[in-house]
Coordinates of C-alpha atoms and ligand atoms in Angstrom, one line a residue:
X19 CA -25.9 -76.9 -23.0
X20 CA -24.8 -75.9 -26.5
X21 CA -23.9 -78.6 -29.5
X22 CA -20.3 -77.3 -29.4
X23 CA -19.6 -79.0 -26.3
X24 CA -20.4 -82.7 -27.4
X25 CA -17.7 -84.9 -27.1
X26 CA -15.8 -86.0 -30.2
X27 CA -15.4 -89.0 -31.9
X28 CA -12.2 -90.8 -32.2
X29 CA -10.0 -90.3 -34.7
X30 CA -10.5 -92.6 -37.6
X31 CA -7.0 -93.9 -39.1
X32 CA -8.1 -94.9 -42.6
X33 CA -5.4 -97.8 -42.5
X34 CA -7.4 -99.1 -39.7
X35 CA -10.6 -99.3 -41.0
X36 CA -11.3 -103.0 -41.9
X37 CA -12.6 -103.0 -45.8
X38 CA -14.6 -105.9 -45.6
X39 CA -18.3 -106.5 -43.8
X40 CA -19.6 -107.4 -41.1
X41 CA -15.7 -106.3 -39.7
X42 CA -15.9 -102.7 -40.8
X43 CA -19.1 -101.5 -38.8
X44 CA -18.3 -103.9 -36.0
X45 CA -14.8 -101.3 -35.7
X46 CA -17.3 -98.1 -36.1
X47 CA -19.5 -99.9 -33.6
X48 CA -16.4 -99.6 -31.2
X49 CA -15.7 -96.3 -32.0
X50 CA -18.9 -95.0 -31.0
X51 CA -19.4 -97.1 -28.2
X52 CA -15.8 -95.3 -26.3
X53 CA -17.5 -91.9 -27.8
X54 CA -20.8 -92.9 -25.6
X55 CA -18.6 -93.3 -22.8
X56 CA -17.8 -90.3 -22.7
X57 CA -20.9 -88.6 -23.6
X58 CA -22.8 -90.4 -20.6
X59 CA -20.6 -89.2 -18.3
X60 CA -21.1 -85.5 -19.5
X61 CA -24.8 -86.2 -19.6
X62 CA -24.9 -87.5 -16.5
X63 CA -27.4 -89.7 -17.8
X64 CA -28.0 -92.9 -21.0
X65 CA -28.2 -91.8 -23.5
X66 CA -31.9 -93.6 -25.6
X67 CA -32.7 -94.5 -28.7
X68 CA -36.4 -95.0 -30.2
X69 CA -37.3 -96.8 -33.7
X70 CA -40.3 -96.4 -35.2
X71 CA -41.5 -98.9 -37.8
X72 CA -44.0 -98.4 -40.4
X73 CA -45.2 -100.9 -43.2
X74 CA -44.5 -104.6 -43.5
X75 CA -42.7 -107.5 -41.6
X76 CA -39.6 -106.7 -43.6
X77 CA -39.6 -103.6 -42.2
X78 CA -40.1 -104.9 -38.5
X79 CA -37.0 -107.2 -39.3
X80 CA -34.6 -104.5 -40.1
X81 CA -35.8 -102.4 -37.3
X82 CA -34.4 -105.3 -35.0
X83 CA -30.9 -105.3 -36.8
X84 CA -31.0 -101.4 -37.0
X85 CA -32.2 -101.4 -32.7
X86 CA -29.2 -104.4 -32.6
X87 CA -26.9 -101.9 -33.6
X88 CA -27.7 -99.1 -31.4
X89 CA -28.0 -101.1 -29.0
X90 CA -24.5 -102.9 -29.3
X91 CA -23.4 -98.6 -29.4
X92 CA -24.6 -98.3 -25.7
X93 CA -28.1 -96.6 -26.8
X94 CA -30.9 -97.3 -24.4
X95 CA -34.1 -98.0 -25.5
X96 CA -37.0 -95.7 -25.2
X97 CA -40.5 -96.3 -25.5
X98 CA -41.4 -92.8 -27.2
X99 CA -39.6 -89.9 -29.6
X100 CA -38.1 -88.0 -26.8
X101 CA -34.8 -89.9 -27.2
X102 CA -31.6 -88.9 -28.2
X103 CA -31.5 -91.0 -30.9
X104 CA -34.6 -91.6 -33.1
X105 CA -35.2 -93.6 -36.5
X106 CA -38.0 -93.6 -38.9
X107 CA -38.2 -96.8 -40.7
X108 CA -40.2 -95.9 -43.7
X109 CA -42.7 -97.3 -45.6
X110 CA -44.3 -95.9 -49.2
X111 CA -46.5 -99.2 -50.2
X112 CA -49.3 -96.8 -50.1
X113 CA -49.8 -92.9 -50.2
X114 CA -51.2 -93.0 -46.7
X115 CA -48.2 -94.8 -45.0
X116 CA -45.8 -91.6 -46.5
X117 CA -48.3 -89.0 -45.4
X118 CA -48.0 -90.2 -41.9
X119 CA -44.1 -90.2 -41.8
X120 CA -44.5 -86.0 -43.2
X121 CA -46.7 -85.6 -40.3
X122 CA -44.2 -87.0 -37.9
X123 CA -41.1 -85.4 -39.0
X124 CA -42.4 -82.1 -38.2
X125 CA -42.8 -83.0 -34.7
X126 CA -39.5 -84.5 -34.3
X127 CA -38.0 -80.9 -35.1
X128 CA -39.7 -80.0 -32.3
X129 CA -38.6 -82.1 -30.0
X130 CA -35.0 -81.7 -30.9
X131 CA -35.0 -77.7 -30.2
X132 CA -35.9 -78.8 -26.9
X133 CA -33.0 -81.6 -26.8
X134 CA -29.7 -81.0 -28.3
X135 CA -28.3 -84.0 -28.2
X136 CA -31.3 -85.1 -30.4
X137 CA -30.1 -86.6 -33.8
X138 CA -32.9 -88.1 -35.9
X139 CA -32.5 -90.2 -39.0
X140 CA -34.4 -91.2 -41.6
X141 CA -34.5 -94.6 -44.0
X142 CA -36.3 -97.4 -45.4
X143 CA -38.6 -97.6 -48.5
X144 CA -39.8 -94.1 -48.9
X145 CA -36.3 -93.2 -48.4
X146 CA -35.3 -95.1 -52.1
X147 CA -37.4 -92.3 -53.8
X148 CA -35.9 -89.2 -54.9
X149 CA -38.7 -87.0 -54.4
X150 CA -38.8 -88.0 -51.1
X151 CA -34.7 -86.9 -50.4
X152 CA -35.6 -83.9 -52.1
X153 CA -38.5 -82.9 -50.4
X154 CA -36.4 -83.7 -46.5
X155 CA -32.9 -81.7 -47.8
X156 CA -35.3 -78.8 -49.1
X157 CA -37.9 -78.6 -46.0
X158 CA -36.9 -80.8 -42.9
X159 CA -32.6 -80.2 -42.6
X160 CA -32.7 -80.5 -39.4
X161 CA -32.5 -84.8 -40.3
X162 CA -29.3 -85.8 -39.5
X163 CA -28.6 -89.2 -41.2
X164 CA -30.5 -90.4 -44.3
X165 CA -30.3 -93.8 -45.9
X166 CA -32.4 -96.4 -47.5
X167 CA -33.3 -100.1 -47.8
X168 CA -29.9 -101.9 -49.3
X169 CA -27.4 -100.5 -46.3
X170 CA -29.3 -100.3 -43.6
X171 CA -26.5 -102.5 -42.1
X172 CA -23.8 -99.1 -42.3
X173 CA -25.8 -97.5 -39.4
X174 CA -22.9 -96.9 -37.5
X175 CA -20.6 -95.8 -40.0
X176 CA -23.1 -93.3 -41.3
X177 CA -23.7 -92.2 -37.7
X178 CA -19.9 -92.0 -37.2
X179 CA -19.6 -89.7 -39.7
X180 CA -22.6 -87.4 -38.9
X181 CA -21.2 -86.6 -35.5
X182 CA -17.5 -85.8 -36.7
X183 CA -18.1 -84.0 -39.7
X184 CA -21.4 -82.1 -37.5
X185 CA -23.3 -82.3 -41.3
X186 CA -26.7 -84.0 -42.6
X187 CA -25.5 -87.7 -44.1
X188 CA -27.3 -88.4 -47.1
X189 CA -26.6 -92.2 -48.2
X190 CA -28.6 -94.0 -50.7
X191 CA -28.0 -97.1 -52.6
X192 CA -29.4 -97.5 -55.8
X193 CA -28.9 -100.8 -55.7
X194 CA -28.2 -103.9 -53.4
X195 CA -24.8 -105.0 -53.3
X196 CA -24.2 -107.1 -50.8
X197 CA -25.7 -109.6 -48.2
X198 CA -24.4 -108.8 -45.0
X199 CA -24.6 -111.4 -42.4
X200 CA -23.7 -111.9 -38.8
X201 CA -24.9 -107.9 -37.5
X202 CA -26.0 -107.5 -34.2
X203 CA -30.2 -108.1 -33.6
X204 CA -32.4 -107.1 -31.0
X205 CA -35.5 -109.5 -30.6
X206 CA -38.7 -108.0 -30.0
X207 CA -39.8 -111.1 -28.3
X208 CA -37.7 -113.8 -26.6
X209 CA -39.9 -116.7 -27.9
X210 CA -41.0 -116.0 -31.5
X211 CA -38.5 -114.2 -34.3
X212 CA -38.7 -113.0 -38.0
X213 CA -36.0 -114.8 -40.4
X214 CA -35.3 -113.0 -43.8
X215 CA -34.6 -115.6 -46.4
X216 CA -34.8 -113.3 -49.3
X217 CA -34.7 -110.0 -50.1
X218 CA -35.7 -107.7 -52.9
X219 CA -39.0 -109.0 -56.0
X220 CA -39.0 -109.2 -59.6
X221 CA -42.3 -109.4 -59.4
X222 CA -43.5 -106.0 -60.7
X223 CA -47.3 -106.0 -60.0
X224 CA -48.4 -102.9 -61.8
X225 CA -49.3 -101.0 -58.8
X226 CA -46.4 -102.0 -56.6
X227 CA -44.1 -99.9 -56.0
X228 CA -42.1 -103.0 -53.6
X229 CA -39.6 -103.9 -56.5
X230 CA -38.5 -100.8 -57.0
X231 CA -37.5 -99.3 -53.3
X232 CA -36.4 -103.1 -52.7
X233 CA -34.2 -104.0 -55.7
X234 CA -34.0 -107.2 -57.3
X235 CA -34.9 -110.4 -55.8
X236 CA -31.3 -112.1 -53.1
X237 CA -31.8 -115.2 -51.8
X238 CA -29.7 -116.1 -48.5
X239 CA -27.5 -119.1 -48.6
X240 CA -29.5 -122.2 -46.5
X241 CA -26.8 -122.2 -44.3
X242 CA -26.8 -118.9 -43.3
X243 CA -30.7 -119.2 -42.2
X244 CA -30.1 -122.6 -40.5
X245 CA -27.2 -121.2 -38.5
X246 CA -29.6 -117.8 -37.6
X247 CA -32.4 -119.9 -36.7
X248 CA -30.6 -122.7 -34.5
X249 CA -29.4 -119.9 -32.9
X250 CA -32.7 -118.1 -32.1
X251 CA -33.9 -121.5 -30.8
X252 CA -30.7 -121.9 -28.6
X253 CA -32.1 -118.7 -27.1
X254 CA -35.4 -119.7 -26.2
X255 CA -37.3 -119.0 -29.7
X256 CA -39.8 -121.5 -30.7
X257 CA -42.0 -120.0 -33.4
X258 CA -40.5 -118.3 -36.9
X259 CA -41.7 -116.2 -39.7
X260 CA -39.8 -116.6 -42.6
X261 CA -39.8 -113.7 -44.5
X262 CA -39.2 -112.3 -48.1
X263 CA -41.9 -110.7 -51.0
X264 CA -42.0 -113.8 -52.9
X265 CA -40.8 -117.0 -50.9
X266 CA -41.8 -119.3 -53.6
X267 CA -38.8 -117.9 -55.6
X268 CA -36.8 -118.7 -52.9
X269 CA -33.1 -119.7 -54.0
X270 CA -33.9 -120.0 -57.8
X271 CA -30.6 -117.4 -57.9
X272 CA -29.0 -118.9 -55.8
X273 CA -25.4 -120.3 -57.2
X274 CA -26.7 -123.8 -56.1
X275 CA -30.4 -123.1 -56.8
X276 CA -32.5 -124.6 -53.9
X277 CA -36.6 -124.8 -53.7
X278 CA -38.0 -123.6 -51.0
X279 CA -39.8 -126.6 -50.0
X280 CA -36.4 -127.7 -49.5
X281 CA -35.3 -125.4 -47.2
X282 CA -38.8 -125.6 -45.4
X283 CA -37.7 -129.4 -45.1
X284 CA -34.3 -128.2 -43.6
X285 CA -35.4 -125.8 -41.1
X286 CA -38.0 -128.6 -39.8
X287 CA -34.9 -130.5 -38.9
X288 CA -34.0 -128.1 -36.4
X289 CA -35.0 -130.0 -32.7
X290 CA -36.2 -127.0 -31.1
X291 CA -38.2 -125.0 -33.1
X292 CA -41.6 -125.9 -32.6
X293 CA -43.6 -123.8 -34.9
X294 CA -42.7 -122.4 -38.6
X295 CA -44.6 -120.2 -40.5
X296 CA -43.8 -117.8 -43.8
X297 CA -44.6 -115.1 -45.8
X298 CA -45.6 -114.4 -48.7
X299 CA -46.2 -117.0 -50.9
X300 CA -47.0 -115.6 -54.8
X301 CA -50.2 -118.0 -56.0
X302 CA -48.2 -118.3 -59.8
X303 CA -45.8 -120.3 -58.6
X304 CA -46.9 -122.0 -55.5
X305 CA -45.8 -125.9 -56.1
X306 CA -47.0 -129.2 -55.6
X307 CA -43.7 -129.2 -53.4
X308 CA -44.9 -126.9 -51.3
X309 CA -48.0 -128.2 -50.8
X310 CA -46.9 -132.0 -49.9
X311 CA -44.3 -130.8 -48.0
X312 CA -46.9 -128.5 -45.9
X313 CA -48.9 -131.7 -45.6
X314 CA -46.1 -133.6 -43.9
X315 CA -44.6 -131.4 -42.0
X316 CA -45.1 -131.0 -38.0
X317 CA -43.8 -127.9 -37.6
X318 CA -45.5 -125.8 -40.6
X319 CA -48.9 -124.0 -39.5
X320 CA -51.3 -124.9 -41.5
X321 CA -52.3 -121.5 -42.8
X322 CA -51.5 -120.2 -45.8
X323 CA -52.0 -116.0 -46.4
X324 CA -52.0 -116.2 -50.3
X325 CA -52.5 -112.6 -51.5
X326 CA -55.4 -112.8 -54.3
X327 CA -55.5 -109.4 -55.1
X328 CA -59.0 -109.0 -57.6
X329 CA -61.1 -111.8 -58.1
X330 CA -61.6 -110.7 -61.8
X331 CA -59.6 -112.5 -64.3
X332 CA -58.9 -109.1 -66.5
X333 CA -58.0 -107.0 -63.7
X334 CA -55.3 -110.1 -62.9
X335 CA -54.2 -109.7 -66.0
X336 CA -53.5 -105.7 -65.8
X337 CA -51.9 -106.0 -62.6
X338 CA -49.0 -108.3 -63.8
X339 CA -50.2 -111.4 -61.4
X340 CA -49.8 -113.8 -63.7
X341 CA -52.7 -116.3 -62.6
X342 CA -56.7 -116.6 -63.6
X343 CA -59.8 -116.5 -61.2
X344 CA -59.5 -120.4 -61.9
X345 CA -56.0 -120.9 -61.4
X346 CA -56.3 -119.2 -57.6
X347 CA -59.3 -121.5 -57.1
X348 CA -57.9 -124.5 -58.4
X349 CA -54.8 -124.0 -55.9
X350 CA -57.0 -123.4 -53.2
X351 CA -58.7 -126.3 -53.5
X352 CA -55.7 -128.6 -54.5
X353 CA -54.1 -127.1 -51.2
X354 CA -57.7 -128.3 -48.7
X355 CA -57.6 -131.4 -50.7
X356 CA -54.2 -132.2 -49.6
X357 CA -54.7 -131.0 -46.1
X358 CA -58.0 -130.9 -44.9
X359 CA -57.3 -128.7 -41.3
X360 CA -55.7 -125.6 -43.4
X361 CA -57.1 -121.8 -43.3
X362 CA -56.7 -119.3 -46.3
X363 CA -55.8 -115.2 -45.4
X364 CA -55.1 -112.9 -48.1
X365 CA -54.5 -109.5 -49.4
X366 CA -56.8 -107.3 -51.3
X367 CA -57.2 -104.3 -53.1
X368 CA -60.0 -102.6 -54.0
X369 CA -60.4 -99.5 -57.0
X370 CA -57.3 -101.0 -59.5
X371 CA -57.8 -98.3 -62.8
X372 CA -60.4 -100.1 -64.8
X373 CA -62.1 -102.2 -62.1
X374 CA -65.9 -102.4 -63.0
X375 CA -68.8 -103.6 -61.3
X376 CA -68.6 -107.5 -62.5
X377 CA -64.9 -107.3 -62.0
X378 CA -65.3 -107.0 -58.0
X379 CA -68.1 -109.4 -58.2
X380 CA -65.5 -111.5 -59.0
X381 CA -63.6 -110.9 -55.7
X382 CA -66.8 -111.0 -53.6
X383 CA -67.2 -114.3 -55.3
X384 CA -63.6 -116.1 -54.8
X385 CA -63.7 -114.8 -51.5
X386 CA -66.8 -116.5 -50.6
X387 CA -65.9 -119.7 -52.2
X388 CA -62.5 -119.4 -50.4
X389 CA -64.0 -118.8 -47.3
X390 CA -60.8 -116.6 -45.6
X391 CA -60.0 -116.6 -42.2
X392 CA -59.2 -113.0 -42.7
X393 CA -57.9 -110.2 -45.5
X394 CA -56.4 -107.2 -45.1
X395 CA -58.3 -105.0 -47.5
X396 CA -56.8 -102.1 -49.6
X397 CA -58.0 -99.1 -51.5
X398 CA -55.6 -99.1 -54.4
X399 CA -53.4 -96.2 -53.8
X400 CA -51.9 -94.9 -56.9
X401 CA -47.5 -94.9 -56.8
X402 CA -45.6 -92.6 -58.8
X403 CA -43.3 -94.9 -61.3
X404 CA -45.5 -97.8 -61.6
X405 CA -47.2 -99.3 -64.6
X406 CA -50.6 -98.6 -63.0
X407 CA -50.4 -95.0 -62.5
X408 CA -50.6 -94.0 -65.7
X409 CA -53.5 -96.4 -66.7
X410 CA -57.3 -95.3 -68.0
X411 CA -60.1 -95.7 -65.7
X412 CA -59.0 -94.5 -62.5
X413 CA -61.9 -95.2 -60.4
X414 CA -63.5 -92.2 -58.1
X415 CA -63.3 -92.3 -54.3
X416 CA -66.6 -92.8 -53.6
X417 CA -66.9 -95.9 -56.0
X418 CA -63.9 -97.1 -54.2
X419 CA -65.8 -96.5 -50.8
X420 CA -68.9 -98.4 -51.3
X421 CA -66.9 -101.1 -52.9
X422 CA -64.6 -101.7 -50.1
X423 CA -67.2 -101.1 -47.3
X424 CA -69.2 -103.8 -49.2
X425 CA -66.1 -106.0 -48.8
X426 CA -64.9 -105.6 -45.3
X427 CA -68.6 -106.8 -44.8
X428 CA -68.4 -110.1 -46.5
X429 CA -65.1 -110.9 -45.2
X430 CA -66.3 -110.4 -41.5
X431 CA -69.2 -113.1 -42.9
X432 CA -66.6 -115.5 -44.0
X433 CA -63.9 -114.8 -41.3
X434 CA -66.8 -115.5 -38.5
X435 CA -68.0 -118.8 -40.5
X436 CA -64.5 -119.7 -40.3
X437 CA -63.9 -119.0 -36.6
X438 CA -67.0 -121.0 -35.8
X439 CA -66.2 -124.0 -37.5
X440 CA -62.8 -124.8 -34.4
X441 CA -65.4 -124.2 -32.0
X442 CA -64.7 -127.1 -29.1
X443 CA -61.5 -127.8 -31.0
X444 CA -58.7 -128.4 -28.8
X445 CA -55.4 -127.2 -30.3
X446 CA -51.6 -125.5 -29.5
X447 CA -51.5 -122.5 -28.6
X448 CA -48.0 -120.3 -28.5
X449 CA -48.8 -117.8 -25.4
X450 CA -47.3 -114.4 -25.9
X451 CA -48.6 -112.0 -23.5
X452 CA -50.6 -111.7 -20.1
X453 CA -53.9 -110.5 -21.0
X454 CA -54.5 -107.2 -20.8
X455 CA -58.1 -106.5 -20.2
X456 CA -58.4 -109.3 -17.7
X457 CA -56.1 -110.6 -15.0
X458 CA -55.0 -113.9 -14.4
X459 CA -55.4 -114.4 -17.8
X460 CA -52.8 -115.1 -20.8
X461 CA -52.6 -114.6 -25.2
X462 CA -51.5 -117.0 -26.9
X463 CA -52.0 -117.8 -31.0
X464 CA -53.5 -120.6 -32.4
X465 CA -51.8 -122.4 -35.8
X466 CA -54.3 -120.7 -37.9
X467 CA -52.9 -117.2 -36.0
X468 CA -56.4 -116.1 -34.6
X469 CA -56.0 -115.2 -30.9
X470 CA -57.5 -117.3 -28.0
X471 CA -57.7 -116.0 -23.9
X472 CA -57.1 -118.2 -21.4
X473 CA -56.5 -118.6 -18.1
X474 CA -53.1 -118.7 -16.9
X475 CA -49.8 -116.8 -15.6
X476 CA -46.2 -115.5 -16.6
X477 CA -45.2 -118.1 -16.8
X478 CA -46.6 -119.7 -19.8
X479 CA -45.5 -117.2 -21.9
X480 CA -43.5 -118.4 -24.7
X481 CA -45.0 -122.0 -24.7
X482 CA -46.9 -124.3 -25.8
X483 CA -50.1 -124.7 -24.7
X484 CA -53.0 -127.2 -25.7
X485 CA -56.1 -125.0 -25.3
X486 CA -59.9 -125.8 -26.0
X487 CA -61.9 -123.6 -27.9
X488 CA -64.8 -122.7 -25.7
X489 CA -66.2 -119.5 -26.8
X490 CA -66.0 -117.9 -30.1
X491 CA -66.2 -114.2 -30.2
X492 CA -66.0 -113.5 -34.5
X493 CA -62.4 -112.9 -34.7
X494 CA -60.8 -114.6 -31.4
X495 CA -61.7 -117.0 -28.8
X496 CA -62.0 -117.3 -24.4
X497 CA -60.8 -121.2 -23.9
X498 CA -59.3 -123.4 -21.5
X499 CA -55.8 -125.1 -20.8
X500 CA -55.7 -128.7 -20.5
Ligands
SAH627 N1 -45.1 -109.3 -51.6 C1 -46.3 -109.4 -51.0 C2 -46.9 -108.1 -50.4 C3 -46.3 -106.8 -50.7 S1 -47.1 -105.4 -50.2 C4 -47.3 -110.0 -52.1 O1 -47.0 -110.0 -53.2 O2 -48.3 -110.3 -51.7 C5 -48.5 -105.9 -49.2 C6 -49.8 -105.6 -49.9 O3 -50.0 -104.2 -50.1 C7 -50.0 -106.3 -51.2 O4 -50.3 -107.6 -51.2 C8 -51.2 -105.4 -51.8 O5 -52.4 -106.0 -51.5 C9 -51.0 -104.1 -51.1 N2 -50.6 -103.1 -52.0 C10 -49.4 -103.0 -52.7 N3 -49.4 -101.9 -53.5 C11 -50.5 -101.3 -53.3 C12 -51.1 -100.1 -53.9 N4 -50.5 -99.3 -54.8 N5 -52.4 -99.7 -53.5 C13 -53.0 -100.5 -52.6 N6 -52.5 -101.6 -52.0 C14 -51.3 -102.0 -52.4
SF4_628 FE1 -45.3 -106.1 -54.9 FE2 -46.1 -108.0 -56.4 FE3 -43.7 -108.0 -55.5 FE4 -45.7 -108.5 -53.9 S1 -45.1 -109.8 -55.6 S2 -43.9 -107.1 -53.5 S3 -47.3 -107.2 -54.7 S4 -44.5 -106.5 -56.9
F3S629 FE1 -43.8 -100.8 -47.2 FE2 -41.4 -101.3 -47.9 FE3 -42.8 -103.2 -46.8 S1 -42.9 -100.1 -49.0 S2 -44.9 -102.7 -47.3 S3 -42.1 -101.3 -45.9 S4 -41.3 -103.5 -48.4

């Protein structure tokens, strides 16, 4: 069937189109939805969509507004790229991340020779990079819809016009301007739910390239995130993740500036959320707050993923972190002090320009005196525009190599110790899948997020469960229902 013979969209009256959010795409929404119609019924068939995510939690949120959207179009979903309608959602924290979207795109010109009504589109963090839009206008123009990180909410719109104008839409913000509430979501799962409560760092880590493909830091009003999450929880949600690149700067910009440990207090408030948890806390300015408020809360987990970075004082200091060796220690133990039951996890990176010997004995040594429950472990990968790209000392791959095999093998040491020590416990456990190695067996997640397998059925998914830790096998854990 040939491209020609695609139905049109209909006709946009300008004096129609509202001018305020989230009004104006809901009225592209409808558009397109009357233009699937009719494309269905000349297909014979749904039309599917397919998102793919890459990078962090943020990411994962957005790619629930952006599926929300298609979704709320008429798009289907489909579990793989042969779809009428797929999205990259990008990620560029790390060479290896944008290397992997390259190798994709190719493939997705593939597909669409074989499938006309194939559009693909493009956006996210890599997307905020002008090499990047150079590089997919030069080499891959067969993308038909390009935008970034601060509109991802204009999905339609931008989708509108790709199919009535038949061209490439290339839309990038260079900066934020707006928070736009109230957009359609789809949930990935019925009983646990991400909840932005900022957006954007001001951070500027010297090898983080975040701050500058997310703007500056935008704080949602309280009410806004109250309303979301009552909502969620009206729909069966029991767990949240609130999200944002710094949360202990939460609502400092806000025009009635708010502390987080104050919001955390509000959410608790809500009666059916059972289970809160966030992401990520900066060690500089984690408070006293935040740490009593942890302490008295029901509802918080009792885990805290504090991103430590280097262990060595001087490599702190040249990646912007603003905090000592000591002063991550000292909050560490100020925070098991305060509550005794709580489990560290953190984010490392290995190979920082300048980073000698003594420097990531310092890491080995914080992490053993931490004792994590886990890390995810980084070679430092060097981004174009940063302060640390253009430092001395870039360390050579095979330094980098020994050095982080040598680490993933201490925190396996320190992850097990830790896993050992709930042995017998008996705790809550959220279950969230049917086991899929064994039958008659359910997942579920413990406070401290480690995994535990148990027997059970469908219907446990999505509640709470107390569970005794029976077996401990390093990194999860076979136990029993009471
Ligand atoms: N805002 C969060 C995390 C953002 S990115 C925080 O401050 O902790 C997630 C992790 O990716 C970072 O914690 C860091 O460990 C890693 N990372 C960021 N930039 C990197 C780079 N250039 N090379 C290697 N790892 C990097
Ligand atoms: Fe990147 Fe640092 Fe901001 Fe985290 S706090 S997103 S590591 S600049
Ligand atoms: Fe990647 Fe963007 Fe997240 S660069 S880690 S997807 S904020």
């Amino acid at each position: 069937m040939k491209r020609t013979e695609i139905t049109p969209v209909p006709v946009l009256y300008q004096e129609e189109v509202p001018m305020t959010e989230p009004d104006r795409q809901a009225y592209f929404i409808t558009l397109l939805a009357d233009w699937m119609k009719h494309e269905i019924e000349r297909l014979q068939r749904p039309m599917t969509y397919h998102v793919q995510t890459f990078g962090c939690q943020m990411n994962a949120k957005d790619s629930e507004k952006l599926a929300g959207i298609l979704e709320a179009i008429g798009y289907v979903e489909a579990d793989t790229e042969e779809a009428d309608f797929v999205l990259y959602n990008t990620c560029t924290v790390r060479e290896n991340a944008n290397s992997r979207v390259y190798g994709r795109i190719g493939y997705l010109g593939k597909l669409k020779q074989k499938n006309t009504n194939m559009r693909i589109a493009m956006c996210g963090c890599m997307m905020q990079e002008t090499h990047v839009i150079d590089k997919l206008k030069k080499s891959y123009r067969f993308v038909d819809v390009v935008f970034g990180t601060h509109n991802i909410y204009m999905l339609a719109e931008l989708l509108y016009q790709n199919i009535s104008t038949r061209k490439s839409v290339f839309d990038i913000k260079e900066k934020a301007e707006k928070i736009v509430e109230d957009l359609p979501s789809s949930l990935k799962y019925s009983f646990k739910a991400g909840v932005n409560i900022m957006y954007g760092c001001n951070n500027f880590c010297s090898y983080c390239i975040v701050p500058y493909v997310r703007g500056r830091e935008r704080s949602r009003a309280p009410k806004d995130i109250i309303n979301e999450i009552t909502e969620l929880t009206e729909h069966g949600v029991v767990e949240i993740m609130l999200l944002g690149q710094n949360v202990n700067s939460y609502g400092k910009t806000l025009e009635e500036p708010i502390s987080f440990a104050k919001l955390l207090q509000m959410i608790e408030k809500i009666e059916k959320l059972k289970r809160i948890r966030f992401m990520t806390p900066h060690p500089k300015d984690l408070s006293d707050e935040l740490i009593d408020t942890i302490k008295n809360s029901a509802k918080i987990c009792k885990q805290l993923h504090l991103p430590l970075q280097s262990g060595s004082t001087r490599i702190l200091e040249k990646m912007n972190r603003k905090y000592t060796k000591e002063d991550y220690l000292t909050l560490v133990e100020k925070a098991k002090a305060a509550i005794p039951e709580i489990s560290f996890t953190t984010d490392i990176i290995v190979g920082f320009p300048g980073e000698t010997e003594e420097d990531f004995n310092d890491t080995i040594d914080v992490i053993e005196k931490v004792g994590f429950a886990s890390a995810y472990t980084f070679q430092y990968s060097k981004r174009t525009g940063t302060a640390a790209a253009t430092m001395s000392g870039q360390i050579s791959p095979a330094v980098v190599e020994q050095r982080f095999s040598r680490l993933l093998s201490v925190v396996q040491n320190t992850a097990e110790q830790q896993a050992k020590k709930s042995l017998g416990k008996t705790q809550e456990v959220l279950v969230e899948e049917l086991n899929i190695q064994t039958s008659g067996y359910v997942t579920g997640r413990l406070s401290n997020n480690l995994l535990v397998h148990f027997p059970g059925g469908k219907e446990d998914i999505g509640h709470i469960k107390m569970v005794t830790l029976k077996e401990c096998k390093g990194f999860y854990y076979m136990g029993e229902a009471e």
